[in-house]
Tab-separated table of C-alpha atoms in Angstrom:
chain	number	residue	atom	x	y	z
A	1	UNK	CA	191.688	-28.231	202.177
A	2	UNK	CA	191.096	-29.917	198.792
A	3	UNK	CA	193.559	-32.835	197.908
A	4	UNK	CA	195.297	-33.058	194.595
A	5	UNK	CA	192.508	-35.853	192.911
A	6	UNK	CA	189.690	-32.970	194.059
A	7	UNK	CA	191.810	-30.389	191.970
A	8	UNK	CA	192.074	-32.688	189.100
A	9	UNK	CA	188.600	-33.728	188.833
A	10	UNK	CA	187.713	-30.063	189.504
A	11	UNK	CA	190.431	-29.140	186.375
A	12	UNK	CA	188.837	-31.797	184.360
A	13	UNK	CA	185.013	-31.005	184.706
A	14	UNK	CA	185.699	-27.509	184.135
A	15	UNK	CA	187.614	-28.410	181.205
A	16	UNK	CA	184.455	-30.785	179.802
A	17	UNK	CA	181.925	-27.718	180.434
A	18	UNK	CA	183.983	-25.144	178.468
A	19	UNK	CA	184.262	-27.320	175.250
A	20	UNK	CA	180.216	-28.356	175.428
A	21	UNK	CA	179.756	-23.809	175.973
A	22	UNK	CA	181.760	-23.338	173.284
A	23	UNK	CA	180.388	-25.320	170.856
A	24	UNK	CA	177.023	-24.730	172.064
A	25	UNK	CA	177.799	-21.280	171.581
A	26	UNK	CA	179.319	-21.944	167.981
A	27	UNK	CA	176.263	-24.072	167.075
A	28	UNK	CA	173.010	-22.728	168.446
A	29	UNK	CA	172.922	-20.125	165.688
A	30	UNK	CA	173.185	-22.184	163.056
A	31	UNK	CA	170.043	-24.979	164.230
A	32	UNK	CA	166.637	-23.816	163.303
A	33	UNK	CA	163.106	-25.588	164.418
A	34	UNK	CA	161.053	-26.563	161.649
A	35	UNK	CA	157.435	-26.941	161.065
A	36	UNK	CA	155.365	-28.628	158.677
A	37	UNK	CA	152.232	-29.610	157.572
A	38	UNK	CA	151.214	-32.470	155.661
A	39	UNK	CA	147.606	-34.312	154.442
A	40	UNK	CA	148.479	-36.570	157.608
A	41	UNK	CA	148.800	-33.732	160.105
A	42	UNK	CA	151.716	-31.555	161.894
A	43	UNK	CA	155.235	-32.533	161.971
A	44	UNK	CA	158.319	-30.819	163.695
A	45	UNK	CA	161.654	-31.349	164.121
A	46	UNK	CA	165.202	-29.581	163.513
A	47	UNK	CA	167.513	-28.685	160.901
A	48	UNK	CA	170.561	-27.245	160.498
A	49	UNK	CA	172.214	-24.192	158.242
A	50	UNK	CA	175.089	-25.615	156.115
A	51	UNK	CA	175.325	-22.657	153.419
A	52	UNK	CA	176.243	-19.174	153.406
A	53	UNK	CA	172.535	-18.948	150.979
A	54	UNK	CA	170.303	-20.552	152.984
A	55	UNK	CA	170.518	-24.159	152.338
A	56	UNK	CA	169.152	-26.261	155.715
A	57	UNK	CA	170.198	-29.862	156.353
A	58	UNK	CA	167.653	-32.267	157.999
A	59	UNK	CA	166.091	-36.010	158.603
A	60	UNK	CA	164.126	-37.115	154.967
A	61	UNK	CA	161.884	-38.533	157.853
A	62	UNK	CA	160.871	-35.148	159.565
A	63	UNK	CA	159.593	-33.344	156.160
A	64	UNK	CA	157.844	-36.389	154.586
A	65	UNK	CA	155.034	-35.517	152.659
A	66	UNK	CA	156.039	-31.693	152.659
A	67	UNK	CA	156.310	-29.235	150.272
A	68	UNK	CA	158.008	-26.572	152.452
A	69	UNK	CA	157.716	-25.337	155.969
A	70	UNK	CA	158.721	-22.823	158.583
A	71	UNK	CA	162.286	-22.361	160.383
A	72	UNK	CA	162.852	-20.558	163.455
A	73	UNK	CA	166.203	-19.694	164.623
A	74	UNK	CA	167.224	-19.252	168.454
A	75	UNK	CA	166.921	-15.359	167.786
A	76	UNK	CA	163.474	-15.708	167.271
A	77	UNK	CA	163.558	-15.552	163.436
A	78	UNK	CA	161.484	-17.250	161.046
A	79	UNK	CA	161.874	-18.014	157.589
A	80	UNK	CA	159.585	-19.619	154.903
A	81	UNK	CA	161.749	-22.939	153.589
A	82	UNK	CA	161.145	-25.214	150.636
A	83	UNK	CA	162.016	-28.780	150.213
A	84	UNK	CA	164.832	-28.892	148.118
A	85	UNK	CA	165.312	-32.815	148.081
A	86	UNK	CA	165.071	-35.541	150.328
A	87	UNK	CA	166.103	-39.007	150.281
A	88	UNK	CA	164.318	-41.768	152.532
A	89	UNK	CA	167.202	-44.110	152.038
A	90	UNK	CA	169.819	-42.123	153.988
A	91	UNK	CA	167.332	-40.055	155.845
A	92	UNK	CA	168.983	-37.130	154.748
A	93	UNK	CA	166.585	-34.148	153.594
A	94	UNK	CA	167.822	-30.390	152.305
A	95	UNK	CA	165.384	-27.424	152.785
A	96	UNK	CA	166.057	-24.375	151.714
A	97	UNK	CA	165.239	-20.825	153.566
A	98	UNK	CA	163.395	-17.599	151.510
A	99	UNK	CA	165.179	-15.087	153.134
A	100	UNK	CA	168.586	-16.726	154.866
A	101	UNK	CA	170.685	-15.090	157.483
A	102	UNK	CA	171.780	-17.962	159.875
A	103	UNK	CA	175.432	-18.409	159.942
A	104	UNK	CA	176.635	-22.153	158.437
A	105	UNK	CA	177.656	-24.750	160.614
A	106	UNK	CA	180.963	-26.067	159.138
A	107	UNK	CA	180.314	-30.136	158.504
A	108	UNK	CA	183.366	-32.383	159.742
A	109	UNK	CA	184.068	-35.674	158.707
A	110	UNK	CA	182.121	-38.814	161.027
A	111	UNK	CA	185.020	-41.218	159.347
A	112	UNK	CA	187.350	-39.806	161.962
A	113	UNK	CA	185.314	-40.384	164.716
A	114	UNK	CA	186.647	-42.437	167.768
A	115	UNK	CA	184.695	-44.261	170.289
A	116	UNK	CA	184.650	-42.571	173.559
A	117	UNK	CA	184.977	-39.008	172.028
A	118	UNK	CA	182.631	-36.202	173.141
A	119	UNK	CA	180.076	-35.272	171.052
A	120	UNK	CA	177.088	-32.345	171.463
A	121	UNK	CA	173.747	-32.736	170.686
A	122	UNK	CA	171.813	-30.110	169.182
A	123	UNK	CA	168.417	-29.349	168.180
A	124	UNK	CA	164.816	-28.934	169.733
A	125	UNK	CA	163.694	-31.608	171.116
A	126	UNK	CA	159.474	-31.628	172.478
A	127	UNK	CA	159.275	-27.972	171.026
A	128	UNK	CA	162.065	-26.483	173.344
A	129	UNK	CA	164.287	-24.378	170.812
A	130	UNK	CA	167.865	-24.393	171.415
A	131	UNK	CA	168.556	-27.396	173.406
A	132	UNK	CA	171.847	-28.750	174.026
A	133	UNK	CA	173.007	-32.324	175.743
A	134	UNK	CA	176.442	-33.818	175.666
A	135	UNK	CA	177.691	-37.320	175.883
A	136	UNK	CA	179.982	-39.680	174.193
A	137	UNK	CA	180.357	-41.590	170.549
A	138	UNK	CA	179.246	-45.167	172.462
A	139	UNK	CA	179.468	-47.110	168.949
A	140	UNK	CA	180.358	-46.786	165.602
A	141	UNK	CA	179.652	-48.651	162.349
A	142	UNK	CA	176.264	-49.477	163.528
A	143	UNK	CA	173.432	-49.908	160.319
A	144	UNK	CA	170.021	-48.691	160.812
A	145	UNK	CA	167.101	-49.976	158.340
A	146	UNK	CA	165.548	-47.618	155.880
A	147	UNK	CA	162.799	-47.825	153.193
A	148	UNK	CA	161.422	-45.965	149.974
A	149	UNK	CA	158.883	-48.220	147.828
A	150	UNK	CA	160.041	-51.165	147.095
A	151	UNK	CA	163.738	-50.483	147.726
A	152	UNK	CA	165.253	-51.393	151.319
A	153	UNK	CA	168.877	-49.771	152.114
A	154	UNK	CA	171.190	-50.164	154.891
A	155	UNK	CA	172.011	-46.734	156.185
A	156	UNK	CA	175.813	-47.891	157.129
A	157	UNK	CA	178.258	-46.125	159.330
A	158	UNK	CA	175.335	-45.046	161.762
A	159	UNK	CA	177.125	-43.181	165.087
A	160	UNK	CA	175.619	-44.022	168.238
A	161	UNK	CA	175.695	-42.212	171.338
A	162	UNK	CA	174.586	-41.299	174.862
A	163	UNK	CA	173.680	-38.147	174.427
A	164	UNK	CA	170.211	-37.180	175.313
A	165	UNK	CA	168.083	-37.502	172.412
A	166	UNK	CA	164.168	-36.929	172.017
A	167	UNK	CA	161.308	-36.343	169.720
A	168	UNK	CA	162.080	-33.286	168.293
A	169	UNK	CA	165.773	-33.807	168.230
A	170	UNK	CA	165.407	-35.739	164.728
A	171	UNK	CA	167.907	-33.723	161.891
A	172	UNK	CA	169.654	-31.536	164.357
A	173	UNK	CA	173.061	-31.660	164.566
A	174	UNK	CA	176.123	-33.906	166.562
A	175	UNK	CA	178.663	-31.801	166.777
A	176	UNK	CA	182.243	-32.912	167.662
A	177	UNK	CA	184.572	-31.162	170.277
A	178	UNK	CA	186.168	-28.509	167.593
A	179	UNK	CA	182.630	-27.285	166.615
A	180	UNK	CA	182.209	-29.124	163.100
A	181	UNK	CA	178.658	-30.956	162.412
A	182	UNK	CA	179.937	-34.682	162.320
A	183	UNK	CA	176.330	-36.314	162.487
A	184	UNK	CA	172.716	-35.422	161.955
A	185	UNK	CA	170.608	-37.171	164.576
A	186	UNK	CA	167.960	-39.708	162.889
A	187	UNK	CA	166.092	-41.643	166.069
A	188	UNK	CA	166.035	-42.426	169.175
A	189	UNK	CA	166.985	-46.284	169.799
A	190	UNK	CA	166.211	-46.764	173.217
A	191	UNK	CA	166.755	-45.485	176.760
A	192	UNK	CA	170.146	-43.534	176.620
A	193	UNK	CA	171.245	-44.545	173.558
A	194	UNK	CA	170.631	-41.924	170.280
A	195	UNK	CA	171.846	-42.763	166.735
A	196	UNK	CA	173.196	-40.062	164.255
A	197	UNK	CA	173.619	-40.415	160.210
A	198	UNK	CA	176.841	-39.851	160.007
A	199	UNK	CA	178.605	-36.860	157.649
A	200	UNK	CA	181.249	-38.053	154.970
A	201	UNK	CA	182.305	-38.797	152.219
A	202	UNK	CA	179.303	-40.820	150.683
A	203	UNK	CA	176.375	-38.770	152.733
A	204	UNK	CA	178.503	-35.398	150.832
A	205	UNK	CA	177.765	-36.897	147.590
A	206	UNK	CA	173.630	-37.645	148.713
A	207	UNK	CA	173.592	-34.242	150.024
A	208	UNK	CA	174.910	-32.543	146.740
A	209	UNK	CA	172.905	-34.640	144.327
A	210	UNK	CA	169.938	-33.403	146.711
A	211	UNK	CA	170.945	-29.755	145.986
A	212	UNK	CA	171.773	-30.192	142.371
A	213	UNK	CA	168.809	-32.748	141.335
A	214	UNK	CA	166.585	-33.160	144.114
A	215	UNK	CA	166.476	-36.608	144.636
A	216	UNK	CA	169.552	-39.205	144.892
A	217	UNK	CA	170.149	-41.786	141.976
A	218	UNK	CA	171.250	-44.885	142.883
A	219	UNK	CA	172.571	-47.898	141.306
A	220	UNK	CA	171.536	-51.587	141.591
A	221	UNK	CA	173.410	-55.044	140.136
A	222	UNK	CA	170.556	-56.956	141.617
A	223	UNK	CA	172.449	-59.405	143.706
A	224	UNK	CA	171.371	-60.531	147.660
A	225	UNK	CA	174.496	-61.290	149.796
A	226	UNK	CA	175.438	-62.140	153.323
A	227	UNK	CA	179.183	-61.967	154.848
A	228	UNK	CA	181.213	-65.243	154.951
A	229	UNK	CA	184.963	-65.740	156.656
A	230	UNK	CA	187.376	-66.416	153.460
A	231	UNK	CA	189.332	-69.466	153.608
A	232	UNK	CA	193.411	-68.919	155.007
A	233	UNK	CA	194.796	-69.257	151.575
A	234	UNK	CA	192.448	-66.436	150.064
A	235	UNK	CA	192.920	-64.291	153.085
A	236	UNK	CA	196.647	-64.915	152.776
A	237	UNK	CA	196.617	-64.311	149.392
A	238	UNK	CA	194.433	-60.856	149.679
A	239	UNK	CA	194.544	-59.740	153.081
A	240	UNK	CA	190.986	-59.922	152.768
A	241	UNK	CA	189.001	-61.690	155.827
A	242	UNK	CA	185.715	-61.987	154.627
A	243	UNK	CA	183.642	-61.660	151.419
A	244	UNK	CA	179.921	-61.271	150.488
A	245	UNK	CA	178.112	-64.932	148.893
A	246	UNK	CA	175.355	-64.620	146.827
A	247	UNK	CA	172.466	-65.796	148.038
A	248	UNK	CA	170.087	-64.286	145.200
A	249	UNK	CA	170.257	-63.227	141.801
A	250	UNK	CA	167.446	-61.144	139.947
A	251	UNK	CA	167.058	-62.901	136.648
A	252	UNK	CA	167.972	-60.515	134.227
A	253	UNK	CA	169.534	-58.041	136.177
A	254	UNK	CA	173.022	-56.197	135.672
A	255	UNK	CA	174.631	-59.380	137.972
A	256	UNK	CA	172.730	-61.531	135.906
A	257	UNK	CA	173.922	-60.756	132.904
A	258	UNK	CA	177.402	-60.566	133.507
A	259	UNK	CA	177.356	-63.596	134.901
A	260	UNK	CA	177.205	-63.819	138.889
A	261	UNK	CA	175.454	-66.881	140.245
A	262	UNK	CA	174.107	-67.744	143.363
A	263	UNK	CA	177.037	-69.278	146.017
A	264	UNK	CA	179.535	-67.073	144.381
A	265	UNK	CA	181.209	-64.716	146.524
A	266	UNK	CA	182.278	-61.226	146.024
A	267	UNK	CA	185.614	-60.332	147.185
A	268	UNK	CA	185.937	-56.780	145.091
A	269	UNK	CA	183.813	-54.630	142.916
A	270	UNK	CA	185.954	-51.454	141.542
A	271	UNK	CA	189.191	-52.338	143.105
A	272	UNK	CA	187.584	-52.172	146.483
A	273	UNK	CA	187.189	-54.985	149.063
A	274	UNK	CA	183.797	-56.369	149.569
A	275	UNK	CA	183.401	-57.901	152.970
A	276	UNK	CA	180.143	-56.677	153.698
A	277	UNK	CA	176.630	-55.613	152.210
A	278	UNK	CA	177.573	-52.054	153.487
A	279	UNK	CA	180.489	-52.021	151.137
A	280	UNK	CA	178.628	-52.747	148.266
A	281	UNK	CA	175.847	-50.287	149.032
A	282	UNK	CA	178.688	-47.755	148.598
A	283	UNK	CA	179.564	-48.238	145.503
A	284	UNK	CA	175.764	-47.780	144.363
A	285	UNK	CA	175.275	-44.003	143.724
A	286	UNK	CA	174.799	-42.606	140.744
A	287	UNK	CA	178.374	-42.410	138.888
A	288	UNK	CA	178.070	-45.715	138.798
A	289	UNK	CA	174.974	-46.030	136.782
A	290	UNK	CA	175.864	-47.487	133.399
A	291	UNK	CA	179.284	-47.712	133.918
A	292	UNK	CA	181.807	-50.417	133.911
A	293	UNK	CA	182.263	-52.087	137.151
A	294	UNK	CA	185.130	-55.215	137.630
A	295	UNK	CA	184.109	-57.770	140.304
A	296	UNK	CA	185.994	-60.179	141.402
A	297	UNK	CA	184.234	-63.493	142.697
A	298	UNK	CA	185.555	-66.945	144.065
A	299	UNK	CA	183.755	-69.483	142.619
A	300	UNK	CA	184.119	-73.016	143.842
A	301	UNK	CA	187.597	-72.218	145.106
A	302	UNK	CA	188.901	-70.427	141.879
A	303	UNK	CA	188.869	-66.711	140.911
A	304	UNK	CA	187.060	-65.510	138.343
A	305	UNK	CA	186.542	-61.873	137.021
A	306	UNK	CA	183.459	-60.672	135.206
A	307	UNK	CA	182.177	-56.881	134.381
A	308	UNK	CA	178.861	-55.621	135.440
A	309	UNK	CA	177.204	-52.776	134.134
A	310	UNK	CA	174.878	-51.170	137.184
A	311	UNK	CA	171.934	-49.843	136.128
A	312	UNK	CA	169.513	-47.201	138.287
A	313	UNK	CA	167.296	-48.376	140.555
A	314	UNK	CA	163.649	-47.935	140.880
A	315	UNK	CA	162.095	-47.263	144.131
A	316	UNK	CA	158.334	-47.649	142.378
């Protein structure tokens, strides 16, 4: 006879496998394998349908060097797709089909993310279309390293998890228990462990500058920092634990000339808190580009307030 803890677990798996169906189910549809060819050879990975007309989300890393491609959906269809826009600093990439007809994934919001909630991993991983593996959000807030030129970027936020991740996987989609697109996986860390650039709030903004203008604008003060603790009476007096010091300054850049100096330490640009270099970075898109921008800084143990003016960065 099967014991009460049998029926539970019993309850509980079948519980677990209806949510990953159903969201596979919601999903699959909506993820496309793409193809492309560059001067350096063939490329593949996944992308994902966001828009009613066609517009694909993807890794910047998976189309570099392309022009456009080919899509095919888990009915077998194939479309002709374009690079719309991508942007190496977020590894975020839009493509957009000739002749769409996938339904849209609906994109959630990675900011409400726990740790320990199931995700599901979609995309095609080695060249098998349609493949699905769930597992948990195993960390959050993580920062993975990205390049363009000359320009190095924290991409912040990064979602970990255990879901199964391979080659091939790279700007398919992680997909939360309710069926919305929280994630788009970027690379595979290690044995078990699969990272994700997450979907909010900022990566909204990169994606619709890369459907508007093609490419992302981003701001730069010129300034180097690493995190420091605040002393108490600051931290009483702000509720603010840590700050950024400066430990560079380009000379004649937008810091520079308002008057930031090396072993100065931000505490907010905008109104917002800046305990980290992640928090900063966030504040460098392209509204901010010639625009006034407050800082606050504690300087040898006494507040002082200056006014940058960011200007756009080059990635030459």
């Amino acid at each position: 006879m099967d014991t009460e803890p049998e029926r539970d677990e019993t309850a509980a798996l079948d519980a677990y496998s209806k949510v990953v169906t159903t969201v596979a189910a919601q999903i699959l549809p909506s993820v496309a394998a793409v193809a492309v060819r560059t001067s350096r050879g063939a490329g593949a990975g996944s992308a994902v349908t966001f828009t009613d007309d066609g517009f694909l989300l993807t890794s910047a890393h998976v189309v570099e060097g392309a022009a456009g491609g080919t899509a095919t959906f888990g009915d077998g269809a194939e479309a002709a797709f374009d690079v719309v826009g991508r942007d190496p600093l977020s590894d975020l990439a839009v493509l957009r089909v000739r002749n769409p007809g996938a339904r849209p994934a609906p994109l959630g919001d990675a900011d409400r993310l726990k740790i320990g909630q199931l995700v599901v991993a979609v995309g095609n991983p080695m060249g098998l279309a349609g493949s699905v593996t769930a597992g948990v959000v195993s960390g959050l807030g993580r920062s993975l390293p990205a390049r363009e030129g000359r320009a190095i970027r924290l991409i912040d936020d990064v979602i970990q998890t255990d879901a199964a991740l391979n080659p091939g996987n790279s700007g398919g989609a992680l997909v939360d228990s309710s069926g919305h697109v929280i994630g788009i996986n970027t690379a595979v860390a290690g044995y078990g462990l699969g990272l994700a650039v997450p979907i909010n709030r900022n990566t909204r903004q990169i994606i619709g500058d890369l459907i508007r203008d093609g490419r992302v604008r981003r701001a730069w003060l010129g300034v180097a920092g690493v995190p420091v603790p605040l002393p108490p009476q600051v931290t009483e007096r702000t509720s603010q634990r840590s700050g950024l010091r400066v430990v560079e300054v380009v000379p004649g850049s937008p810091a520079g000339v308002a008057g930031i100096y090396l072993g100065d330490i931000l505490l907010t640009a905008g109104g917002q808190q800046i305990q980290n270099v992640q928090a900063l970075q966030r504040l460098m898109l392209g509204p901010a580009i010639g625009n006034r921008l407050p800082v606050t800084l504690l300087r040898r143990g006494a507040y002082v307030d200056v006014v940058t003016v960011p200007a756009e960065l080059s990635t030459r």
